[in-house]
Coordinates of N, CA, C and O in Angstrom, one line a residue:
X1 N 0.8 -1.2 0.0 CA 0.0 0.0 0.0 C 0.9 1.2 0.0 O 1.9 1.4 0.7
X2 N 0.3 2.2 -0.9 CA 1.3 3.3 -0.9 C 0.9 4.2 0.4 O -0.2 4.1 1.0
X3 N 2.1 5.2 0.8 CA 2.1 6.2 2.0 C 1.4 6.9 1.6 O 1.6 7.0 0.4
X4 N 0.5 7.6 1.8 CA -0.6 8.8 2.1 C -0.1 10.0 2.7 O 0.2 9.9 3.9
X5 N 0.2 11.3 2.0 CA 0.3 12.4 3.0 C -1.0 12.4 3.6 O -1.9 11.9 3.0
X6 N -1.1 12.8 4.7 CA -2.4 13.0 5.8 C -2.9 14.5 6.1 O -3.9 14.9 6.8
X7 N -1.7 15.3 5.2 CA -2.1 16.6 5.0 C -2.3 17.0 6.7 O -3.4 16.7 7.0
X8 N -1.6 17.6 7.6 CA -1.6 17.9 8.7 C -1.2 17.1 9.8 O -0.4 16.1 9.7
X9 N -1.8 17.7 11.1 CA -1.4 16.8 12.2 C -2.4 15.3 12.3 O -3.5 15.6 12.8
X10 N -2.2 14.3 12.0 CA -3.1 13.4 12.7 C -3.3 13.3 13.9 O -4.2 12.7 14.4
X11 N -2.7 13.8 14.5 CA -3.7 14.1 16.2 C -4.6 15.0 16.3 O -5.3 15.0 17.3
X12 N -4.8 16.1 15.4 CA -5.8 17.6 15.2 C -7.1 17.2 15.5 O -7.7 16.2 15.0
X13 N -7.7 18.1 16.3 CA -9.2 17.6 15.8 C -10.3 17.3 14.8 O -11.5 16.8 14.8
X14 N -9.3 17.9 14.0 CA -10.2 18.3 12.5 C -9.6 17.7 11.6 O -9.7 18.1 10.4
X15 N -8.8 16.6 11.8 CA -7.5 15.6 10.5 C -8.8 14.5 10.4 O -9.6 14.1 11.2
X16 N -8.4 14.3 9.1 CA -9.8 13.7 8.0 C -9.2 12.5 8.1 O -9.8 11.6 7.4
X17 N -8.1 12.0 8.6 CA -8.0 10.5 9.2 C -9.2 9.8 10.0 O -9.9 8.9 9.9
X18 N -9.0 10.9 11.1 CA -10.1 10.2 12.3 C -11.2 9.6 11.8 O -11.9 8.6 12.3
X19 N -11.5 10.2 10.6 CA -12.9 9.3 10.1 C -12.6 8.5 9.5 O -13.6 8.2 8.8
X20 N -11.5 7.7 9.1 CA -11.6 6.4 8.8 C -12.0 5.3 10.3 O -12.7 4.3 10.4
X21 N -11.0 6.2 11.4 CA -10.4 5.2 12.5 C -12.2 5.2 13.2 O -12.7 4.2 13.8
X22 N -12.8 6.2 13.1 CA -14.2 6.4 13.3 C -15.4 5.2 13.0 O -16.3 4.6 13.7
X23 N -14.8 5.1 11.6 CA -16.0 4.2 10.7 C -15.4 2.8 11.1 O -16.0 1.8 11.0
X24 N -14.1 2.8 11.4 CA -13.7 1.2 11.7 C -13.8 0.7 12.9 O -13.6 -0.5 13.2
X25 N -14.4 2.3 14.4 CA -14.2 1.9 15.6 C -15.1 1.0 16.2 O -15.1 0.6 17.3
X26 N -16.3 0.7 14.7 CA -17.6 0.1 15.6 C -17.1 -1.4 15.4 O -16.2 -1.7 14.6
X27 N -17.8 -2.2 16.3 CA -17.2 -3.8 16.4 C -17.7 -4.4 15.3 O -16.9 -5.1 14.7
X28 N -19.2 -4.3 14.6 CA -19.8 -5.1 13.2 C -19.7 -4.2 12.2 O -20.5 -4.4 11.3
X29 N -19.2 -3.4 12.2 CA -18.9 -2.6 10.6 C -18.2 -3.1 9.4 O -18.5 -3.1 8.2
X30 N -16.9 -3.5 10.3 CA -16.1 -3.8 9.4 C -16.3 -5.0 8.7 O -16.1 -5.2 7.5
X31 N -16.8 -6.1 10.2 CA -17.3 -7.2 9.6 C -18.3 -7.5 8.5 O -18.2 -8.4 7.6
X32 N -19.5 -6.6 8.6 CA -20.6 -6.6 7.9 C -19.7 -5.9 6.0 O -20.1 -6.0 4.9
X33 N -18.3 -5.1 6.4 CA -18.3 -4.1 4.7 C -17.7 -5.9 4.5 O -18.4 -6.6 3.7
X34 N -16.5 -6.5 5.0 CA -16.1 -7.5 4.6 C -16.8 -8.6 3.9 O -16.4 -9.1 2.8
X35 N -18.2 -8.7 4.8 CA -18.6 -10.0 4.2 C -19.8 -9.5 3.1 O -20.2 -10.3 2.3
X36 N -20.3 -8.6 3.0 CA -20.5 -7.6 1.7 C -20.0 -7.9 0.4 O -20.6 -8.3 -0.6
X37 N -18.1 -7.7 0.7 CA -17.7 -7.4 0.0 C -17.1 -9.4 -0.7 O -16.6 -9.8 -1.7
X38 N -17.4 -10.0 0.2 CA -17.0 -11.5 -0.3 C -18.4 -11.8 -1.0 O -18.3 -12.1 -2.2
X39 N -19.7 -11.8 -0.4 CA -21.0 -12.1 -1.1 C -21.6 -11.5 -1.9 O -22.5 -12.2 -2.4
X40 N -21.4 -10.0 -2.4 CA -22.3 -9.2 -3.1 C -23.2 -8.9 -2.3 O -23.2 -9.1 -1.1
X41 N -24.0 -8.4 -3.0 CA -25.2 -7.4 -2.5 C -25.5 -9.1 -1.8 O -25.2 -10.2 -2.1
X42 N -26.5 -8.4 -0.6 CA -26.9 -9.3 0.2 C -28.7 -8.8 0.8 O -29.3 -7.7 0.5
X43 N -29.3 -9.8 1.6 CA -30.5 -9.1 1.8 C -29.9 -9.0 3.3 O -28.7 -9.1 3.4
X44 N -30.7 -8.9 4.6 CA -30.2 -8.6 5.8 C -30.5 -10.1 6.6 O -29.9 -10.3 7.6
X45 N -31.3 -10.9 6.3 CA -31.3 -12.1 6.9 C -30.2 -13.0 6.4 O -29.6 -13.8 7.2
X46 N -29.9 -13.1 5.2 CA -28.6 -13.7 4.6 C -27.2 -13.1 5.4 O -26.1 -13.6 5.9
X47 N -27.5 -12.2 5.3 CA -26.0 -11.4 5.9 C -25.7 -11.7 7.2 O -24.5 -11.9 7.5
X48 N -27.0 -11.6 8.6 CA -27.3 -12.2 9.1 C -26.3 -13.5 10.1 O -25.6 -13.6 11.0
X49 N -27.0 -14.6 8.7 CA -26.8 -15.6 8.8 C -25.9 -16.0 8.7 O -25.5 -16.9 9.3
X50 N -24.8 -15.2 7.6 CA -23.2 -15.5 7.5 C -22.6 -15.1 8.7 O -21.8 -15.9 9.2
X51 N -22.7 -14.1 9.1 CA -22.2 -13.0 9.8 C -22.3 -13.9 11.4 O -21.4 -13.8 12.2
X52 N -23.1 -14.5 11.6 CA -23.0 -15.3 13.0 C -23.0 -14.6 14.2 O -22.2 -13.7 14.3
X53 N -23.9 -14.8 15.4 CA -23.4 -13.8 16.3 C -23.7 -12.7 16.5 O -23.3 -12.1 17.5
X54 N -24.7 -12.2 15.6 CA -25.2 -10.6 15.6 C -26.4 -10.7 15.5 O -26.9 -11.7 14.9
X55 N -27.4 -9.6 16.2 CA -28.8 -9.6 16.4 C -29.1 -8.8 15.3 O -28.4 -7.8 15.0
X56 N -30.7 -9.2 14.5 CA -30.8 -7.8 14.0 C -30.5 -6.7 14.3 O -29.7 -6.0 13.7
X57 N -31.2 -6.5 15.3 CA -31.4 -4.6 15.9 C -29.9 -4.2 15.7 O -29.8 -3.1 15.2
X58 N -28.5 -5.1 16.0 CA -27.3 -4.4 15.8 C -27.0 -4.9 14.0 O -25.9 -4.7 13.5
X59 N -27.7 -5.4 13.6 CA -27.2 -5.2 12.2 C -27.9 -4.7 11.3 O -27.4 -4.4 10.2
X60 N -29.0 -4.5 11.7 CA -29.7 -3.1 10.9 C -29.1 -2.0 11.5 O -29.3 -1.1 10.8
X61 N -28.2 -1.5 12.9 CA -27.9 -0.2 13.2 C -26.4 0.0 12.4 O -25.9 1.1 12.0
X62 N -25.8 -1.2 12.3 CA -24.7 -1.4 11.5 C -24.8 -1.1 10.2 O -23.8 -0.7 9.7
X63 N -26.2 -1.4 9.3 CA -26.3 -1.1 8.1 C -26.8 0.4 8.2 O -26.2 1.3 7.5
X64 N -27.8 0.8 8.9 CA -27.5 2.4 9.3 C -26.5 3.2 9.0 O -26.3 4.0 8.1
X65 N -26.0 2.8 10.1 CA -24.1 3.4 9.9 C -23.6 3.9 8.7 O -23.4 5.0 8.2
X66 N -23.5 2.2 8.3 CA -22.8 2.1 7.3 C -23.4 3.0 6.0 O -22.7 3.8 5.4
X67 N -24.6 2.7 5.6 CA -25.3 3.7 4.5 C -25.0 5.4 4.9 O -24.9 6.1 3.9
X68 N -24.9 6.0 6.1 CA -25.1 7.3 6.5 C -23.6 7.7 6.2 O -23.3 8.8 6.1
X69 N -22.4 6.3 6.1 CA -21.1 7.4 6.1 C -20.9 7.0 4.6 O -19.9 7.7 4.0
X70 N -21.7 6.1 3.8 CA -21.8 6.1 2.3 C -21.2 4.7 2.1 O -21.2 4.2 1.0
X71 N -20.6 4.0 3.0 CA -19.9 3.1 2.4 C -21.3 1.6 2.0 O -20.9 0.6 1.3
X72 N -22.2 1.6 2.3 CA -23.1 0.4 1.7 C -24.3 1.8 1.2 O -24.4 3.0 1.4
X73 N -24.9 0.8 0.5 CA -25.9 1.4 -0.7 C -27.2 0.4 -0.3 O -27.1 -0.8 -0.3
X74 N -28.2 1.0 0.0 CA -29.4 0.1 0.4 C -30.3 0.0 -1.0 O -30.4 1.0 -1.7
X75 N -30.7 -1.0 -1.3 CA -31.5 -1.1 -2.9 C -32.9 -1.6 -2.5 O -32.9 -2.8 -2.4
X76 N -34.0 -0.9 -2.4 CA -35.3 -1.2 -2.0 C -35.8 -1.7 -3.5 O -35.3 -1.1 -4.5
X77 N -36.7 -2.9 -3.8 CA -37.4 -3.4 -5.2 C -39.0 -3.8 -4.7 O -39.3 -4.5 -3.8
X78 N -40.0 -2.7 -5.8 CA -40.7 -2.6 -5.3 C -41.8 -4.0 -5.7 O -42.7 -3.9 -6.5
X79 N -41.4 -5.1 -5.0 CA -42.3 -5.7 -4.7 C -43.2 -6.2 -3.7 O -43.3 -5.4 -2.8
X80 N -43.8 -7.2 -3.4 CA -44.7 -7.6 -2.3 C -44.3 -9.2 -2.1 O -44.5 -9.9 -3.0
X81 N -43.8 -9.8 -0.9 CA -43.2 -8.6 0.3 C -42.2 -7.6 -0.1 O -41.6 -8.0 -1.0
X82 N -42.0 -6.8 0.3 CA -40.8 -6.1 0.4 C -39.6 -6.9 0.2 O -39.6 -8.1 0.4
X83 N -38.9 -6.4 -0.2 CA -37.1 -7.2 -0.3 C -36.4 -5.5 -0.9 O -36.7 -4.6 -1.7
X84 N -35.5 -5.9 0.1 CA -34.3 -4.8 0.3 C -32.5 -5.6 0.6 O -32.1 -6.3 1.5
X85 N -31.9 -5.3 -0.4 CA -30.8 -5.8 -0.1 C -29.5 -4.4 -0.1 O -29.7 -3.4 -0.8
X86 N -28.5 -4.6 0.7 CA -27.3 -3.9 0.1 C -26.1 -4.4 -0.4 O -25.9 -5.6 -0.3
X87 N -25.1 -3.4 -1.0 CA -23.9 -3.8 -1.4 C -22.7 -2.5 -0.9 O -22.7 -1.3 -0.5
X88 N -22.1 -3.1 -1.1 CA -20.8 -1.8 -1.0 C -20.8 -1.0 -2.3 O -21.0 -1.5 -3.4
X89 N -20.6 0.4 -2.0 CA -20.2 1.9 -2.8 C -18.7 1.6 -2.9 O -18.3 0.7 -2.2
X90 N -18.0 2.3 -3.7 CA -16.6 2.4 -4.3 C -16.0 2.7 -2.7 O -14.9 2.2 -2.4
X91 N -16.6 3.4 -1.8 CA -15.6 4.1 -1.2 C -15.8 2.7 0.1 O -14.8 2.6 0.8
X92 N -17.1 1.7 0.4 CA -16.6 0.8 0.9 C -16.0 -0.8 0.6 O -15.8 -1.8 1.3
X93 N -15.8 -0.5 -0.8 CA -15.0 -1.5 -1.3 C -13.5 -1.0 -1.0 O -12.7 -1.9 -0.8
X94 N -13.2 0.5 -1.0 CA -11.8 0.5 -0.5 C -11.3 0.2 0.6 O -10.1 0.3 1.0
X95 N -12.3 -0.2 1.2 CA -12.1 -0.2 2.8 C -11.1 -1.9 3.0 O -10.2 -2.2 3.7
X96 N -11.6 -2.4 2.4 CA -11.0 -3.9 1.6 C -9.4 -4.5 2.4 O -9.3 -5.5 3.1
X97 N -8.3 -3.5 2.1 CA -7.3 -3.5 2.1 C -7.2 -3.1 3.4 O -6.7 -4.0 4.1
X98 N -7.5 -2.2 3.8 CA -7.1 -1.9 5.4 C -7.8 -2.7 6.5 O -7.4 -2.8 7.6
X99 N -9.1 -3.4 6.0 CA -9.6 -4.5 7.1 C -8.6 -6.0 6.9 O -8.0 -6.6 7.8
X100 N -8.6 -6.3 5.5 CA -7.3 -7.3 5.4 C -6.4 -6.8 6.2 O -6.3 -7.6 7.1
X101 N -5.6 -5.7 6.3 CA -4.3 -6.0 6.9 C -4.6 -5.6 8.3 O -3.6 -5.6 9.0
X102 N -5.9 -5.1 8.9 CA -6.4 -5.2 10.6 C -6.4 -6.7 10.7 O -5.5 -6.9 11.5
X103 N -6.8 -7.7 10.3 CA -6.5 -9.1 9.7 C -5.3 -9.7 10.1 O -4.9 -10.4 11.0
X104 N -4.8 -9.4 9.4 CA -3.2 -10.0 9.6 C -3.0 -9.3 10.4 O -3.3 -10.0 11.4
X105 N -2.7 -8.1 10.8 CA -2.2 -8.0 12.5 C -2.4 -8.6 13.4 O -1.6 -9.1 14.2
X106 N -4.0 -8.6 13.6 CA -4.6 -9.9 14.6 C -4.3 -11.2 14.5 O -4.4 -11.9 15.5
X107 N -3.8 -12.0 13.2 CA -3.4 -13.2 12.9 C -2.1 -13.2 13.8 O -1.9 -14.0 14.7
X108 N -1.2 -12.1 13.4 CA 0.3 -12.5 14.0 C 0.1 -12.3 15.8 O 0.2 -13.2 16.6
X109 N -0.2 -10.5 15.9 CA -0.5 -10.6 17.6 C -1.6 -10.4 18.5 O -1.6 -9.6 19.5
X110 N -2.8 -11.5 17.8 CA -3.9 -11.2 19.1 C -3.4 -12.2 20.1 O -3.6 -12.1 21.2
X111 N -2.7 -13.2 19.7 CA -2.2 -14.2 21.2 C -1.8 -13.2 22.2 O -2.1 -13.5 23.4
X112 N -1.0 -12.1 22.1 CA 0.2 -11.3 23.2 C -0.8 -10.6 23.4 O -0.7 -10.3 24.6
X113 N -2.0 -10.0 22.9 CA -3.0 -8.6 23.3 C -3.8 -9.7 24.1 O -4.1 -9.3 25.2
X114 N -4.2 -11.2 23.9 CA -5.0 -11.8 24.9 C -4.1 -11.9 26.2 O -4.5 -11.6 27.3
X115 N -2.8 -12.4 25.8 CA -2.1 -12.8 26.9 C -2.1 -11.8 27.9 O -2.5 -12.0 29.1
X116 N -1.5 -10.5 27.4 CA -1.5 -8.7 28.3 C -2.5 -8.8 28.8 O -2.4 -8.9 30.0
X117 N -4.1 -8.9 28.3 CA -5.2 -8.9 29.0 C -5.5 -9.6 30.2 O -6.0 -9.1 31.2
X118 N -5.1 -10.6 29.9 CA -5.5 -11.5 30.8 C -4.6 -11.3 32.0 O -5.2 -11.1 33.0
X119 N -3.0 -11.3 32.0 CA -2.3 -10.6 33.0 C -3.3 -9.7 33.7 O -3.7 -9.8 34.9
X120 N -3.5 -8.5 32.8 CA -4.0 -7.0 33.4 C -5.2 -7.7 34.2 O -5.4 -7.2 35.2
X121 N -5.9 -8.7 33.9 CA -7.1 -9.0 34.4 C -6.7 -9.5 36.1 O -7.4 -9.3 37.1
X122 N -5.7 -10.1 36.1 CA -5.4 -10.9 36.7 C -4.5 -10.3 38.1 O -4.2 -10.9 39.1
X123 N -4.3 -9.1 37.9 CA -3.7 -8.5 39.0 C -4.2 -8.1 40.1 O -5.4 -7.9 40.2
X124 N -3.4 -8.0 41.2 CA -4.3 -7.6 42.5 C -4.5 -6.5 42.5 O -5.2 -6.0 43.4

């Protein structure tokens, strides 16, 4: 991946980084642009169901989210019942590369971040 100037301080209040680290701070966001981005457009019980582990109410507030910062596209078809599915916009297909390599970080050291934890947990 190439270097990005960041154009200022990334610590500033107003550095247009933060909204990446923003949109990736929620726990099923990233999960949900990921498996988006492996399945295509999806409806929300399918997505759901891959996705494992998540209740509606947090994966409709996750597709919320996600639609409000642009990165999924909700596609309403007007039939009876209803069916509504989404997919990823250009700007959350870019997102792609930087959850892969949150990925591999966690591949090589979530053992030492559990291990630290559990220490920290474990002290008197």
């Amino acid at each position: 991946m190439d270097e990005v100037d960041m154009q200022g301080d990334v610590f500033a209040a107003d550095c247009r980084a933060r909204v990446a680290f923003e949109v990736l701070a929620n726990r099923w966001d990233s999960v949900v642009v990921y498996v988006l981005h492996e399945g295509g457009p999806m409806r929300p019980r399918a997505l759901r169901d891959r996705i494992g582990g998540i209740s509606s109410k947090v994966l409709n507030e996750a597709l919320r989210r996600l639609e409000y910062n642009g990165l999924v596209e909700r596609r309403r078809y007007a039939e009876v019942p209803p069916r509504v599915d989404y997919s990823l916009t250009a700007a959350g297909a870019a997102l792609i590369p930087p959850i892969q390599a949150l990925g591999a970080w966690a591949v090589t050291h979530a053992d030492a971040v559990l291990a630290a934890q559990d220490r920290f947990d474990r002290k008197p």
